[in-house]
Short mmCIF file of C-alpha atoms in Angstrom, two decimals:
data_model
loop_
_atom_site.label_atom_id
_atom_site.label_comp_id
_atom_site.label_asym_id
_atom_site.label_seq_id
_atom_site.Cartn_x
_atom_site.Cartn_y
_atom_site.Cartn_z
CA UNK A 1 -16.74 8.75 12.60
CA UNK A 2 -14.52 5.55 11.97
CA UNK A 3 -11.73 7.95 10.60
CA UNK A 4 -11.46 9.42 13.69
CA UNK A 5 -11.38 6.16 15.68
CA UNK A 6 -9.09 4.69 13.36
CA UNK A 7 -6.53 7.06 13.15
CA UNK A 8 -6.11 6.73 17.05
CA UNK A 9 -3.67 3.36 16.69
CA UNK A 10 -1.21 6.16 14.46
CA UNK A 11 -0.83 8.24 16.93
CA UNK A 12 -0.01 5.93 19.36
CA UNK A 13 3.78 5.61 18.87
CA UNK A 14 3.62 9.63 19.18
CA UNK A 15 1.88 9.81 22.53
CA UNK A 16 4.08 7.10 23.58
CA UNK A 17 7.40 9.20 23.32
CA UNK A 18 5.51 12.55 23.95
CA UNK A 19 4.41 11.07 27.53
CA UNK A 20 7.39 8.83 27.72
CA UNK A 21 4.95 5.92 28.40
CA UNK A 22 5.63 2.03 28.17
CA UNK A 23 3.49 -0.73 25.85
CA UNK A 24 1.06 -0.77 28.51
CA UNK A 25 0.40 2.91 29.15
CA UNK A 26 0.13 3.27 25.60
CA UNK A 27 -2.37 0.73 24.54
CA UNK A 28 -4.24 2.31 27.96
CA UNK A 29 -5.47 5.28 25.19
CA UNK A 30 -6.81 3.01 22.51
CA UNK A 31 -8.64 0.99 25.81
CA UNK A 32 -10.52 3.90 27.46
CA UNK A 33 -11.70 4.54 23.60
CA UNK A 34 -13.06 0.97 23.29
CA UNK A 35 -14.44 0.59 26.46
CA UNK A 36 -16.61 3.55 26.34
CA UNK A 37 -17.44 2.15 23.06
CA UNK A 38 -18.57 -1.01 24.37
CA UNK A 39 -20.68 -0.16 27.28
CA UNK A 40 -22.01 3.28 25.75
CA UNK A 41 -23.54 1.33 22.35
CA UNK A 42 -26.12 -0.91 23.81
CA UNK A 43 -27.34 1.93 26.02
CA UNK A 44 -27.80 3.90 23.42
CA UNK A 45 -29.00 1.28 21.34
CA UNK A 46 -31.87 0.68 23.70
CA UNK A 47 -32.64 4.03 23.62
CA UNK A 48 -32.97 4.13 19.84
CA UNK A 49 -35.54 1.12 20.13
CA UNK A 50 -37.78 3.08 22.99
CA UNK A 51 -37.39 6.60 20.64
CA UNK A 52 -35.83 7.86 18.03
CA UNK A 53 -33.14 10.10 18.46
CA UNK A 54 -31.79 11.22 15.15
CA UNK A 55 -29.91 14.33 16.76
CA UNK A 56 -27.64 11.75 18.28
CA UNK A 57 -26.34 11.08 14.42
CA UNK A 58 -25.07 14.66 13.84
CA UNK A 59 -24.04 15.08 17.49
CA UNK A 60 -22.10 11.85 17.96
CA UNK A 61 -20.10 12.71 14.21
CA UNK A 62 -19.45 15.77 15.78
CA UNK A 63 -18.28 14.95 19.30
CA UNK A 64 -16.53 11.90 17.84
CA UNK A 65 -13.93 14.30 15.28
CA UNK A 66 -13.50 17.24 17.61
CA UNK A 67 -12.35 14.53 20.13
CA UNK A 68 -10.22 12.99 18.65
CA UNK A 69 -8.55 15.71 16.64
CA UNK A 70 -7.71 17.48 21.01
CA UNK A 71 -5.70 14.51 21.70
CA UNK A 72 -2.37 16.11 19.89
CA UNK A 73 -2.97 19.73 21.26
CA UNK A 74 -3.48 18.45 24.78
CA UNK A 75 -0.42 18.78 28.10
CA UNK A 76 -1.24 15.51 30.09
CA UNK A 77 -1.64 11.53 29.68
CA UNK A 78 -4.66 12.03 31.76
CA UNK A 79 -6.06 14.99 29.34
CA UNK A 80 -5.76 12.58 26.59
CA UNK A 81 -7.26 9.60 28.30
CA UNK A 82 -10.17 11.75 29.06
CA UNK A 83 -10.41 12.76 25.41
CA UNK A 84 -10.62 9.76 23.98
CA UNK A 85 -13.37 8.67 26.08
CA UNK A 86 -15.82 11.15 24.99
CA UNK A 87 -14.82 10.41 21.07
CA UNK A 88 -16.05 7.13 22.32
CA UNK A 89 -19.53 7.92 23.23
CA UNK A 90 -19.55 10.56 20.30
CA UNK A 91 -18.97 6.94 18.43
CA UNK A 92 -21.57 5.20 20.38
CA UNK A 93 -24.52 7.74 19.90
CA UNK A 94 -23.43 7.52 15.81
CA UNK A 95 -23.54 4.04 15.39
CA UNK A 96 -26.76 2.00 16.65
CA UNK A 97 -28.85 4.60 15.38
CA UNK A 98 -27.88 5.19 12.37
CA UNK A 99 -27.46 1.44 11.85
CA UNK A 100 -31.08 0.50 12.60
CA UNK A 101 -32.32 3.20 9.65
CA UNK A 102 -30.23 1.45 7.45
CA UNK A 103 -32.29 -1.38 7.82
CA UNK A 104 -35.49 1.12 7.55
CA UNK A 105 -34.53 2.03 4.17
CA UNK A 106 -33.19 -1.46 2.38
CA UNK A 107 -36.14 -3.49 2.37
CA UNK A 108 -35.58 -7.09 1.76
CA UNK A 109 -31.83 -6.25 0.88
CA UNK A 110 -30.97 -6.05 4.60
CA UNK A 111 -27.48 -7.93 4.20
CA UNK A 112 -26.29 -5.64 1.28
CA UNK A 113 -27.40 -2.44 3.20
CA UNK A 114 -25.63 -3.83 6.35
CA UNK A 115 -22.70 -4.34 4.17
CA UNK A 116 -22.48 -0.78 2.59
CA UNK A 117 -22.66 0.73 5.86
CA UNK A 118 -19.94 -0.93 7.47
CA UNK A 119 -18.02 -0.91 4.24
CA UNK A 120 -18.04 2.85 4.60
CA UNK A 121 -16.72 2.51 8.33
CA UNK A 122 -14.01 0.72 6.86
CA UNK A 123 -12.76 3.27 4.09
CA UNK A 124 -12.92 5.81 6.81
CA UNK A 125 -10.98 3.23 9.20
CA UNK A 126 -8.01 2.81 6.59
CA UNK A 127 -8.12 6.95 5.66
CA UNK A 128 -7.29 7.67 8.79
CA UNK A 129 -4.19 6.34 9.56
CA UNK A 130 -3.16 7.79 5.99
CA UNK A 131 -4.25 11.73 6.53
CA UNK A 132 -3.20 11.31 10.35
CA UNK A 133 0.16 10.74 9.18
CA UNK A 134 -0.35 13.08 6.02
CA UNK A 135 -0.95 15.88 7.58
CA UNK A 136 1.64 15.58 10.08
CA UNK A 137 4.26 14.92 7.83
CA UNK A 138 3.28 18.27 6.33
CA UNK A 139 2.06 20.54 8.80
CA UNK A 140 3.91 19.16 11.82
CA UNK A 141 1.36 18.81 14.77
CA UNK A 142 -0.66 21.46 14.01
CA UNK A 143 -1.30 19.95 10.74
CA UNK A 144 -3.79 17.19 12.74
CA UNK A 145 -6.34 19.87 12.90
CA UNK A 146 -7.41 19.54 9.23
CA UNK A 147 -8.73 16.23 10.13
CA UNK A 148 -11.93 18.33 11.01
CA UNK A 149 -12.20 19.00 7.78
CA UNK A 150 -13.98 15.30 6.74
CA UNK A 151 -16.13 15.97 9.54
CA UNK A 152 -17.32 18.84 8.54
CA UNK A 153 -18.56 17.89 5.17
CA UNK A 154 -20.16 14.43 7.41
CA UNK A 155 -22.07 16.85 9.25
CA UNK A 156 -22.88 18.58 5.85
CA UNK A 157 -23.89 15.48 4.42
CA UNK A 158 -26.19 14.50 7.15
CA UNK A 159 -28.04 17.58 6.82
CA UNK A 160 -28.75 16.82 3.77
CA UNK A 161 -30.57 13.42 4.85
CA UNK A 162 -32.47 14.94 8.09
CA UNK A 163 -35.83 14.04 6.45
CA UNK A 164 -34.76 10.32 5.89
CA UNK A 165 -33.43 10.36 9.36
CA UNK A 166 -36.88 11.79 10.36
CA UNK A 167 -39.05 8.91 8.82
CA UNK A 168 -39.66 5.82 11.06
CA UNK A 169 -36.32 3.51 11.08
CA UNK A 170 -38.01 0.24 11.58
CA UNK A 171 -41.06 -1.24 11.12
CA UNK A 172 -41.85 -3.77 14.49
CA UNK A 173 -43.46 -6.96 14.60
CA UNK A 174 -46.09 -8.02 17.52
CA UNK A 175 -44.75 -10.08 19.89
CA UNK A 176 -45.37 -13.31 21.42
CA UNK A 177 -44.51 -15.32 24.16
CA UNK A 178 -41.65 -17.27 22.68
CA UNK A 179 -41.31 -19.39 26.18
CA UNK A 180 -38.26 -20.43 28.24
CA UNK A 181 -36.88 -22.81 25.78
CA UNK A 182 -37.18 -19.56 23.39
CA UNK A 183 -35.27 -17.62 24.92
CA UNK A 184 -32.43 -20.01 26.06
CA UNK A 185 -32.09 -20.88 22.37
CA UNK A 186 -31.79 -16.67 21.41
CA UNK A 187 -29.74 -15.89 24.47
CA UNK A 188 -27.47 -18.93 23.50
CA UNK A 189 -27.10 -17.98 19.07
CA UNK A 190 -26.49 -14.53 20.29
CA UNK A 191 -23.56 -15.07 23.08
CA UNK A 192 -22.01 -17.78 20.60
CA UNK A 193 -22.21 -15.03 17.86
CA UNK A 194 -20.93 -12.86 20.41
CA UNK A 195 -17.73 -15.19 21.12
CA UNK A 196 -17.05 -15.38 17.46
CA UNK A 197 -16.84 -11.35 17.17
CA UNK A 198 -14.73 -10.90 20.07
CA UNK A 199 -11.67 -13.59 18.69
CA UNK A 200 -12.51 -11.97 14.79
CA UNK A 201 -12.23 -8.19 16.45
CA UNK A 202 -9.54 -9.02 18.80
CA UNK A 203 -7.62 -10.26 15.79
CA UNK A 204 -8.08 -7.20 13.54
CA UNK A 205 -7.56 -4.56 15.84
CA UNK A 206 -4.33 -6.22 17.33
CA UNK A 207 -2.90 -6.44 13.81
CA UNK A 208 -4.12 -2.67 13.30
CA UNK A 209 -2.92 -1.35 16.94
CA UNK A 210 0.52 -3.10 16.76
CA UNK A 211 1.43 -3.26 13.26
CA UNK A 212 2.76 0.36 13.82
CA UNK A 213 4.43 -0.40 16.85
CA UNK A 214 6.07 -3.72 15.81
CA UNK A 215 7.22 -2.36 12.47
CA UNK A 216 8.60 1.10 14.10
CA UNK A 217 10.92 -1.23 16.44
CA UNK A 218 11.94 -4.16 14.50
CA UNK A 219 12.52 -2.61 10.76
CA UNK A 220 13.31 0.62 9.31
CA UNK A 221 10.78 1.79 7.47
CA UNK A 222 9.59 5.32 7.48
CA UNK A 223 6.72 6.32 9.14
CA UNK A 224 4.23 6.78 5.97
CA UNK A 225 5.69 3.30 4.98
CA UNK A 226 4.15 1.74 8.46
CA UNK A 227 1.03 4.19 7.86
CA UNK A 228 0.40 2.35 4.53
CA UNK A 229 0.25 -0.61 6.27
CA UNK A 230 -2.44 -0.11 8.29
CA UNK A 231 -4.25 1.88 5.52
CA UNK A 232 -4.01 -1.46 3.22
CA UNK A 233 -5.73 -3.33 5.95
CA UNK A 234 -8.53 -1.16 6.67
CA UNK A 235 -9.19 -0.35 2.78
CA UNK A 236 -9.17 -4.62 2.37
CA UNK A 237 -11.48 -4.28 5.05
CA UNK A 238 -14.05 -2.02 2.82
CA UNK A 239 -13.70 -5.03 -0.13
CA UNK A 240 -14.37 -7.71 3.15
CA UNK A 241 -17.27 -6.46 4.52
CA UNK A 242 -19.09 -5.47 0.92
CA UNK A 243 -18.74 -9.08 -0.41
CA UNK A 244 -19.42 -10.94 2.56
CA UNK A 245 -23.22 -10.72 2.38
CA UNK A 246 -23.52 -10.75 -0.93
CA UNK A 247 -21.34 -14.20 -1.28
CA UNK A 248 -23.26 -15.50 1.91
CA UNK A 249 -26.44 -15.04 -0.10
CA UNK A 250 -25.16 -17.21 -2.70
CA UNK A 251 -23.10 -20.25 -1.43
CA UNK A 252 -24.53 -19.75 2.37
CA UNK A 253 -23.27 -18.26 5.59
CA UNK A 254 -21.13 -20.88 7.16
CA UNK A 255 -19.20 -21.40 4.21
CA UNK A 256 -18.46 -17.79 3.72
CA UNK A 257 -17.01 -17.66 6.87
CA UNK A 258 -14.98 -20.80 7.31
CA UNK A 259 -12.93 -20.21 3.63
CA UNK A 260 -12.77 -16.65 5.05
CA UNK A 261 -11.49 -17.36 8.10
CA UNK A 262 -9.37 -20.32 6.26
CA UNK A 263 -7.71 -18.12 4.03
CA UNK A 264 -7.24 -15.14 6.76
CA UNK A 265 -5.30 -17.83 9.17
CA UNK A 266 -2.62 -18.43 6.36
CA UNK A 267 -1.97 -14.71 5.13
CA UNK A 268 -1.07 -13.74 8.24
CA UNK A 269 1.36 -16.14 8.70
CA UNK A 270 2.43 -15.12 4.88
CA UNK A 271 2.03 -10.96 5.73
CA UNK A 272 4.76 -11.80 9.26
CA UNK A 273 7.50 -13.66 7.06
CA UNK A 274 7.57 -11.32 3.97
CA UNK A 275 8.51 -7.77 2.09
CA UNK A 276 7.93 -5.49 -0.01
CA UNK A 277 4.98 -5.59 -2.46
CA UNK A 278 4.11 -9.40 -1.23
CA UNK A 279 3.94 -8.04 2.11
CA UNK A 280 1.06 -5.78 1.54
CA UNK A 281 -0.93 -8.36 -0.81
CA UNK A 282 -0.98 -10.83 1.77
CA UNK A 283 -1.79 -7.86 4.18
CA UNK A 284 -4.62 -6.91 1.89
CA UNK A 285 -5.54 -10.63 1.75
CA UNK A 286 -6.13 -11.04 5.39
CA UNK A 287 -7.94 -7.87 5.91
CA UNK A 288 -10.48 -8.64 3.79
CA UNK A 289 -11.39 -12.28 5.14
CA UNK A 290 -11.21 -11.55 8.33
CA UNK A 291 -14.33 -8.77 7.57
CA UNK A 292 -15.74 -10.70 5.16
CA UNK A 293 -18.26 -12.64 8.43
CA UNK A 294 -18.57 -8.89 10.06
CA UNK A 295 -21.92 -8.00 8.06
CA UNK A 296 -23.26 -11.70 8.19
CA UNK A 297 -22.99 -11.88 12.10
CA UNK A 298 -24.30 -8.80 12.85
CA UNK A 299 -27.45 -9.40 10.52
CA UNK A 300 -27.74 -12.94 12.13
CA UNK A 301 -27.95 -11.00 15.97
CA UNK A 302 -30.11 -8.59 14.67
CA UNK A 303 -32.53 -11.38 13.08
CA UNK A 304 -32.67 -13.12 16.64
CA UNK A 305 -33.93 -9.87 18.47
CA UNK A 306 -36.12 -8.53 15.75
CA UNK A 307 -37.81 -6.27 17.93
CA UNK A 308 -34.87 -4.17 19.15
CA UNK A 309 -32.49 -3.70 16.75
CA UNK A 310 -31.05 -1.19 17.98
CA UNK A 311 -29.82 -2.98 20.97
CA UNK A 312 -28.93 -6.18 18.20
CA UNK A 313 -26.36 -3.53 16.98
CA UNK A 314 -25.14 -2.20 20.00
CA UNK A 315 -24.66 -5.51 21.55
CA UNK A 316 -22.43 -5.90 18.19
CA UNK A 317 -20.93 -2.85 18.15
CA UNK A 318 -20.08 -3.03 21.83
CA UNK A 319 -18.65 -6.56 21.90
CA UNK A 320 -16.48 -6.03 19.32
CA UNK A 321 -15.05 -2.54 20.89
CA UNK A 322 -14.92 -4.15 24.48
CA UNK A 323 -13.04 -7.29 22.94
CA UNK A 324 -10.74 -5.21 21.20
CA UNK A 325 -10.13 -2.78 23.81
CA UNK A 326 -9.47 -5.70 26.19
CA UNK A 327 -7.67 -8.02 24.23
CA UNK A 328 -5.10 -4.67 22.98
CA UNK A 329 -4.56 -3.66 26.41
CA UNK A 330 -3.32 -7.96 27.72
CA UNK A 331 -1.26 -7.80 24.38
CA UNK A 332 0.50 -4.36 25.65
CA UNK A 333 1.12 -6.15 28.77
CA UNK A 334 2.44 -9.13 26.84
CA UNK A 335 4.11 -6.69 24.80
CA UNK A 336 6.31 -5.15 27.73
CA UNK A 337 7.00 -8.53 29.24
CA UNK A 338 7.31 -11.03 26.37
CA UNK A 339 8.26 -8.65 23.42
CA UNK A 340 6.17 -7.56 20.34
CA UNK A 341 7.23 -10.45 18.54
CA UNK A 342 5.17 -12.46 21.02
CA UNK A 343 2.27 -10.42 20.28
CA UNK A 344 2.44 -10.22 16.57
CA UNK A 345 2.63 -14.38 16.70
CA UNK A 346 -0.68 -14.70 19.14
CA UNK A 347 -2.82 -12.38 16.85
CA UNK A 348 -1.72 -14.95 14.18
CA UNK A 349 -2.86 -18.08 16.18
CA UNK A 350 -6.52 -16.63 16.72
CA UNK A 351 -8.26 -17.01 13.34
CA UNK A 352 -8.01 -21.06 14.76
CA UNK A 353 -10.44 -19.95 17.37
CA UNK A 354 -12.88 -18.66 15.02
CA UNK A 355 -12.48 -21.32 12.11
CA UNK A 356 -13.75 -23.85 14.46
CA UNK A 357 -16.52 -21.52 16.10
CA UNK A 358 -17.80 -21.33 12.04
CA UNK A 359 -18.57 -25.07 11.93
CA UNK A 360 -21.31 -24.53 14.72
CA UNK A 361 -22.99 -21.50 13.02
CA UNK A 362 -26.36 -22.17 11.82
CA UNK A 363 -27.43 -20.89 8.27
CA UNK A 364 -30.61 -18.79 9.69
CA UNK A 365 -30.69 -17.19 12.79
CA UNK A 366 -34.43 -16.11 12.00
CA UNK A 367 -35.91 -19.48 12.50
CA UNK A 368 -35.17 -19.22 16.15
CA UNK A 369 -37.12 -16.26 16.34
CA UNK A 370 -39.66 -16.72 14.53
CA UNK A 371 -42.29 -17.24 17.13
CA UNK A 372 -41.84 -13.27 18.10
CA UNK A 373 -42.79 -12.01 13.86
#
């Protein structure tokens, strides 16, 4: 599913000369895509808590990769917006459902389950970009087709697992009347967590959505060159969001995601104002800090409203697609007004956003909702 979403940001420079659109127009496709994604996952996260739906696994693979794949066949700007919309809710129907029985199989090892799964979202986010290009290079546009392929074997996969997916996802605790105080005190850890995904998101998937467009303009380097670039930062990604529990369980969660966020702040910097093989360490660098706190929040939201997790993950889910779909479509404005250097120097200034959202976060969400177990 996330190889099909993250191979969108590749194609963008394509589309662009293919409908002779500007910055704006452009960044337009990669919006509808994360809009849909936003509003769609906490619907049908809510749905998951009220029922299970395990058809909407397989179905939402399925819609999200034969989406996707259209986009390069299709005649019209408006074909293609339309396209990428439904691979959006193909996304949405995948992802709070299959996230809430990966907490219904991992016991007390919630954070390292958590972390698996979204590890996996990010190797498919960096392969993407890679076979996108891949099989374009070799095949010419026809060649984008074969991208059904890893779908395919998903869907093969998953049919494999349909009696897991069968089996209750998770077990609910009776509720209790937590009061008004409560409630103000979940609502508020939530939206605060909420703020600190939308700078962290906004600041990965600007670096992912421009990088290809900045580099194509300002340097010459080829287009598999550029590819790798985004590849490297969705395969640091995969490294990010696999330690980050497991070092949060060990020095604590704050910690983990100020030196993250720390660390992610100067490599950018680093990754703008260097070449060659220092370029993509420092690329690699930054990638995986700024994932490493992906895992940790979303366990933290999901610990606050233990009850419906479902909608805990598609309130996570769906902020961080809205943010980034928002934030990428201002930056294409920016982009056609101010230049992409602009850009490329405000997605470097937001880690400071986050680093001092980190010194508020409390170690254990639970405790606030503890009156509900």
């Amino acid at each position: 599913v996330d190889m099909h979403t993250g191979s969108l940001v590749i194609l963008l420079p394509a589309l662009l000369v293919a409908f002779d659109l500007n910055y704006a127009l452009a960044t337009s496709i990669f919006t509808a895509n994360q809009i849909v994604i936003a509003i769609a996952q906490p619907l049908f996260g809510t749905l998951g808590d009220a029922r299970s739906y395990r058809w909407m696994v397989w179905f939402g693979c399925a819609l999200t990769g034969v989406a996707m794949v259209s986009i390069v066949f299709l005649p019209s700007y408006p074909l293609v917006i339309a396209a990428v919309m439904l691979s959006g809710i193909g996304s949405a129907m995948f992802h709070p459902e299959a996230i809430t029985r990966i907490r219904g199989v991992s016991g007390s090892k919630v954070m390292s389950g958590v972390s698996l799964f979204f590890s996996g979202g990010n190797v498919g986010f960096a392969l993407g970009p890679f076979l996108a290009t891949f099989f374009a290079i070799q095949f010419g546009r026809g060649g984008e087709a074969l991208m059904l392929l890893p779908t395919l074997l998903a869907l093969i996969f998953l049919a494999t697992q349909w009696r897991v997916l069968s089996q209750p996802s998770v077990k609910k605790t009776k509720a209790r009347d937590v009061g008004n105080k409560g409630l103000v005190a979940i609502a508020g850890l939530v939206g605060f967590l909420m703020l600190i995904i939308v700078l962290r998101s906004s600041t990965l998937k600007g670096l992912e959505t421009f990088i290809p467009l900045y580099y194509t303009e300002t340097t010459t380097l080829g287009q598999q060159s550029i590819a790798n670039l985004v590849t490297t930062l969705s395969l640091a990604g995969v490294i990010g969001t696999l330690l980050g529990g497991i070092i949060a369980d060990r020095i604590g969660r704050r910690l983990t995601m100020g030196i993250s966020m720390a660390i992610s702040l100067a490599g950018i910097y680093g990754f703008l104002n260097t070449d060659g093989f220092l370029r993509f360490t420092l690329l690699f660098i930054t990638g995986a800090c700024l994932t490493a706190a992906w895992p940790i929040i979303v366990v933290m939201i999901q610990e606050a409203m233990p009850n419906n997790v479902g909608l805990a993950s598609g309130l996570s889910l769906g902020t961080a697609y809205g943010a980034q779909a928002i934030v990428v479509q201002i930056l294409g404005i920016v982009a056609d007004q101010r230049g992409l250097g602009t850009v490329m120097t405000i997605l470097s200034l937001l880690p400071i956003g986050v680093l001092i959202l980190t010194f508020f976060v409390p170690e254990k969400a639970a405790k606030l909702s503890s009156a509900t177990d």
